[in-house]
Amino acid sequence: MTCWYEGPLAAFDTETTGVDVENDRIVSAAIVVQDAAGTRPRVTRWLVNPGVPVPAGATEIHGLTDEHVQRNGRWPAPVMEEIGRELAEQAAGGRPLVVMNAPFDLTLLDRELKRHRNSSLSRYLEASPLNVLDPRVLDKHLDRYRKGRRTLTDLCAHYEVELTGAHDAGADAQASLDVVRAIGRRFATRLERLSPAELHTLQAVWHAAQARGLQAWFARSGTPETVDPSWPLRPELPAAA
């Protein structure tokens, strides 16, 4: 029987106007689908005119200028609908979804669906829930004492995965998918008997523990930043009174 990390996987990634999941916007997104390790992937890409200016700092990261997305991007409402439907299709097909730092991309998508479709990600996934595989959470749990950063670029270097065109949504999604396959192979004795659904549940626990550890480190260093333990989706902030 084929292990999950050699079988069908999908991956999702976004490029955005910033890092605030409640207020920033998606400017590009991609979903990569691969039926088995080593097979040719299918890539669907979206370019979005977010309706707000793209800050220069964001452009420096992903290269998408405000002028470019205004000229070539589509309006957000139909794009978010298409992305929601595509993720629902992957879930219905039983493909685990790889998302690097899932609480960022999936929460941002959820807020965009609320903003532009008066909906939510959970509504698109009512029939078939996603089983998410987050390379960052998996790596931090399985190799917890390794020092150094764990960005996608760092993970690609560590697991010897090629990353060409970093901060392009399609390239990052493909690299994340390849990293998850590499993690599966390296830690096969610990992962091969776990199903994607079981791993999804475990990652929520692992991420919460990782968040508590990071929060404690922030407290010791006097950093006021708050770490959200929710995974793979952050709860919506309560409305102001």
GROMACS .gro file of C-alpha atoms in nm, residues 4-5 20 23 31 34 36 46 71 83 96 104 108 117 128 150 154 163 179 213 226 228 231 235:
model
   24
    4TRP     CA    1   0.048   0.900   0.201
    5TYR     CA    2   0.369   1.092   0.133
   20ASP     CA    3  -0.204   4.085   0.899
   23ASN     CA    4  -0.680   4.319   0.718
   31ILE     CA    5  -0.294   2.534  -0.605
   34GLN     CA    6   0.022   1.595  -0.790
   36ALA     CA    7   0.186   1.070  -0.702
   46TRP     CA    8  -0.475   3.340  -0.974
   71ARG     CA    9  -0.376   4.618  -1.482
   83ILE     CA   10  -1.025   2.902  -0.477
   96PRO     CA   11  -0.434   1.606   0.172
  104PHE     CA   12  -0.158   3.238   0.780
  108LEU     CA   13  -0.634   3.503   0.519
  117ARG     CA   14  -1.844   3.637  -0.066
  128SER     CA   15  -1.552   1.706   0.307
  150ARG     CA   16   1.250   2.714   0.957
  154ASP     CA   17   1.546   2.694   0.511
  163LEU     CA   18   1.310   2.607  -0.479
  179VAL     CA   19   0.929   1.922   0.145
  213GLY     CA   20   0.698   2.734   2.385
  226THR     CA   21   0.126   3.720   2.125
  228ASP     CA   22  -0.191   3.224   1.849
  231TRP     CA   23  -0.419   2.556   1.375
  235PRO     CA   24  -1.074   3.199   1.504
   0.00000   0.00000   0.00000
